[in-house]
Tab-separated table of C-alpha atoms and ligand atoms in Angstrom:
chain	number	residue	atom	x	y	z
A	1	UNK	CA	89.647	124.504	89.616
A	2	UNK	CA	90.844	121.485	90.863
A	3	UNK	CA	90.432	120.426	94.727
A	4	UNK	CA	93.257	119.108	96.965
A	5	UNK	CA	90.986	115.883	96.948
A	6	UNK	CA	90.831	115.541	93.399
A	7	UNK	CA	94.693	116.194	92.553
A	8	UNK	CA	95.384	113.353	94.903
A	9	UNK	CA	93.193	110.654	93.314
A	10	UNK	CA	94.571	112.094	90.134
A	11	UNK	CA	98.318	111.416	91.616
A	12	UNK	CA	97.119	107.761	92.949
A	13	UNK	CA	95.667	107.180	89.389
A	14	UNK	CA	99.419	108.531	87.955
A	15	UNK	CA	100.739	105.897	90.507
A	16	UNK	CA	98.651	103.116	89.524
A	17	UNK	CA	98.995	103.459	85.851
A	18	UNK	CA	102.989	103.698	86.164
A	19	UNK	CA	102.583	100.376	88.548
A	20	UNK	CA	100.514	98.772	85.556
A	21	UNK	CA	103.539	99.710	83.382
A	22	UNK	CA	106.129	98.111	85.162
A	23	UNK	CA	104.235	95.026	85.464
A	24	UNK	CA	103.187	95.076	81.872
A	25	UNK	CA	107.256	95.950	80.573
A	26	UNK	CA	108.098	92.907	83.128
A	27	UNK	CA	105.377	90.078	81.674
A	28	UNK	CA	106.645	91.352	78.458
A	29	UNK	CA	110.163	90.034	78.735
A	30	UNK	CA	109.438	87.200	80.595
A	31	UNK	CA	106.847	86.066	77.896
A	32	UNK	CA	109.387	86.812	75.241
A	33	UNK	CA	112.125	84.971	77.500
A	34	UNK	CA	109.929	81.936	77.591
A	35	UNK	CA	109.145	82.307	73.867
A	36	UNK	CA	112.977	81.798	73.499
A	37	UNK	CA	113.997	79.293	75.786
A	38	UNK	CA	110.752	76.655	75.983
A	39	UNK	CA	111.310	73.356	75.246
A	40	UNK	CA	110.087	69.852	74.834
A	41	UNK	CA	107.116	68.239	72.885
A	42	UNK	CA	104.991	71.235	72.685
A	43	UNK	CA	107.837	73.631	71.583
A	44	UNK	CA	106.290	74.610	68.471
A	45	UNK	CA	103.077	75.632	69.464
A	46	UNK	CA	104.002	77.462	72.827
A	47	UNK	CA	106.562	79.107	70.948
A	48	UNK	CA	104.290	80.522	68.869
A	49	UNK	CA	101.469	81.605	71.659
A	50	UNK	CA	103.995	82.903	74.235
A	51	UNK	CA	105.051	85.266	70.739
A	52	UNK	CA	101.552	86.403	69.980
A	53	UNK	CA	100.909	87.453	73.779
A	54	UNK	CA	104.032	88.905	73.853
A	55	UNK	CA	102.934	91.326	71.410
A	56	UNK	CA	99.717	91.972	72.386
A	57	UNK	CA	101.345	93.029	75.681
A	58	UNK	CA	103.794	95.341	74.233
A	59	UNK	CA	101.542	96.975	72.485
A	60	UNK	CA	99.990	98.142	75.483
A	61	UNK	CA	103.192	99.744	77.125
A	62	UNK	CA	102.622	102.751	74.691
A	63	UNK	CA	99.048	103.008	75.773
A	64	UNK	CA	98.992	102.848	79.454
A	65	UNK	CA	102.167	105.653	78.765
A	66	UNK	CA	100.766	108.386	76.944
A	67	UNK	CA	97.543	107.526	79.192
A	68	UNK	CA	99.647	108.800	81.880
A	69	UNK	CA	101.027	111.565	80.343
A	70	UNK	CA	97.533	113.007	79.214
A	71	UNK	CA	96.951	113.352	82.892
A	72	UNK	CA	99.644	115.362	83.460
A	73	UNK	CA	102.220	113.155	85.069
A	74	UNK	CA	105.152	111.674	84.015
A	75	UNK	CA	106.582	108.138	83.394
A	76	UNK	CA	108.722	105.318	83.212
A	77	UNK	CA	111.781	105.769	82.001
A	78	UNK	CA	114.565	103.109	82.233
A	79	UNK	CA	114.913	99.258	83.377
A	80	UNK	CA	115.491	100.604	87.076
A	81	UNK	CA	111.983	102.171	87.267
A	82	UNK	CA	110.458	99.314	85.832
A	83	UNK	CA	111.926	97.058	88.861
A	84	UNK	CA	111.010	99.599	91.008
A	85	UNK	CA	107.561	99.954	89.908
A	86	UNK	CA	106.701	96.281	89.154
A	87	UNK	CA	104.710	93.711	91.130
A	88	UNK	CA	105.106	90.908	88.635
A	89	UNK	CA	108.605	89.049	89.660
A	90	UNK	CA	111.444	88.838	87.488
A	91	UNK	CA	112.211	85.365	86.301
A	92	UNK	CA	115.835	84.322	85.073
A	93	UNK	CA	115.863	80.877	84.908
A	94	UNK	CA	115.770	79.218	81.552
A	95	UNK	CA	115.508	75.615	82.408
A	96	UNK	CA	111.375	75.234	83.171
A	97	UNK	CA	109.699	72.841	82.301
A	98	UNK	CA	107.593	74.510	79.509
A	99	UNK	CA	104.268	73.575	81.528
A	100	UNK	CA	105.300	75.386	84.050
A	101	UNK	CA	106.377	77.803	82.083
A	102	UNK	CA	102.673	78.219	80.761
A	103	UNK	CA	101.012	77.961	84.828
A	104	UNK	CA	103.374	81.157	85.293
A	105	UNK	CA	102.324	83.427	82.822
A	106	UNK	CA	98.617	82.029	83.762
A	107	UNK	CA	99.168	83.454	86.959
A	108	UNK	CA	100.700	86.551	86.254
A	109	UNK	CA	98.245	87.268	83.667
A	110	UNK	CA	95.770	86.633	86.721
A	111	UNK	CA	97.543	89.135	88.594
A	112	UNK	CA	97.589	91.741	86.046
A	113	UNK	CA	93.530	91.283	86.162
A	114	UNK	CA	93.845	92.104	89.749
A	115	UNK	CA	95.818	94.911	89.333
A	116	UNK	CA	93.890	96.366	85.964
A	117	UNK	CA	90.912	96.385	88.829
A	118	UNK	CA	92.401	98.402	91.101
A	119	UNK	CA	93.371	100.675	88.578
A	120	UNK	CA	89.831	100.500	87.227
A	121	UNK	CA	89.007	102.108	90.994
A	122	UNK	CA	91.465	104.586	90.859
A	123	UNK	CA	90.293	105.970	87.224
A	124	UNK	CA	86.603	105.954	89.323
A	125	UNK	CA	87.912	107.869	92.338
A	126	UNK	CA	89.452	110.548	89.831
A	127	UNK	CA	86.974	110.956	87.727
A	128	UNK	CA	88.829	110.194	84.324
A	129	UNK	CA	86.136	108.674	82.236
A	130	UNK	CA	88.863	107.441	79.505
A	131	UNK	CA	90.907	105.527	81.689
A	132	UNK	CA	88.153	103.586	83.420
A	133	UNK	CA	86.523	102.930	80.157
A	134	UNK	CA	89.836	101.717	78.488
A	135	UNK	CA	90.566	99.342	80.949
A	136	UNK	CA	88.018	97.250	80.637
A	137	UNK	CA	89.314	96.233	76.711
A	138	UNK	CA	92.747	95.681	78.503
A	139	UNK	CA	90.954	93.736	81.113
A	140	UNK	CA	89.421	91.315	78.732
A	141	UNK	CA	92.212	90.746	77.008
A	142	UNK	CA	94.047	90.314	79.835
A	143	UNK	CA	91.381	87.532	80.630
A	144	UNK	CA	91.958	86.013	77.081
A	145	UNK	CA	95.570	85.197	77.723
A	146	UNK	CA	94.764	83.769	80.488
A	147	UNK	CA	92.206	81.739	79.885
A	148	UNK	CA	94.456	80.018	77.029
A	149	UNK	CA	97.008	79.435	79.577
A	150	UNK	CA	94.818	77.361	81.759
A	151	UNK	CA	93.740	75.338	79.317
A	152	UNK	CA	96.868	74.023	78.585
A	153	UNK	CA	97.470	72.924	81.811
A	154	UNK	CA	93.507	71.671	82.488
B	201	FE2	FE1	110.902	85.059	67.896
């Protein structure tokens, strides 16, 4: 039977994972947004990357979902929760300069790290084995994107 202790580190583990959500829906559109509007010398190839990490990060909204839903709790379910939710900030300007462009997405992917941490805790505090073990893959690829982000700009 649970304990009061352990249904609320289950609930802040609900809360974190739907916060990892948002941000992951919200580096998802702006990667695809910069996939779309980049420009300049190194179009070609940072068209190309922003669309492979674009995927790789949508892949993982289904993941960090249902992970949320096999504990019980429910989630995101329109635009407004994602802006609700997220910690990553919206960008709507399409005129960057495509190396900035690149330092953005380097830092939000270094921000997602930070947050995939916390989470990490959470998954400890509640006991939920498959979580905290998951999260390390989506740390590390995390990582990878962002790691080929600084490099560009090194
Ligand atoms: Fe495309």
């Amino acid at each position: 039977m649970a304990t009061d202790k352990s249904d609320n580190a289950k609930g802040v583990l609900i809360d974190s994972l739907n916060g990892l959500l948002a941000d992951y829906f919200t580096l998802y559109l702006k990667t695809k947004s910069f996939h779309w509007h980049v420009h300049g010398p190194q179009f070609h190839d940072l068209h190309l990357l922003f669309d492979t990490q674009a995927t790789e990060i949508f892949a993982m909204t289904d993941i960090v979902a249902e992970r949320v839903r096999k504990l019980g709790g429910t989630t995101l379910t329109s635009i407004g929760a994602v802006g609700k939710k997220a910690s990553i900030k919206d960008e709507d300007r399409t005129d960057i300069d495509a190396l900035d462009m690149v330092r953005e997405l380097q830092l939000n992917n270094e921000a997602l790290v930070a947050t995939l941490k916390k989470t990490k805790e959470a998954a400890g505090a509640a006991g939920d084995n498959a979580t905290d073990g998951a999260i390390d893959d989506w740390t590390d690829q995390a990582e990878q994107r962002a790691w080929f982000l600084r490099e560009i700009n090194a």
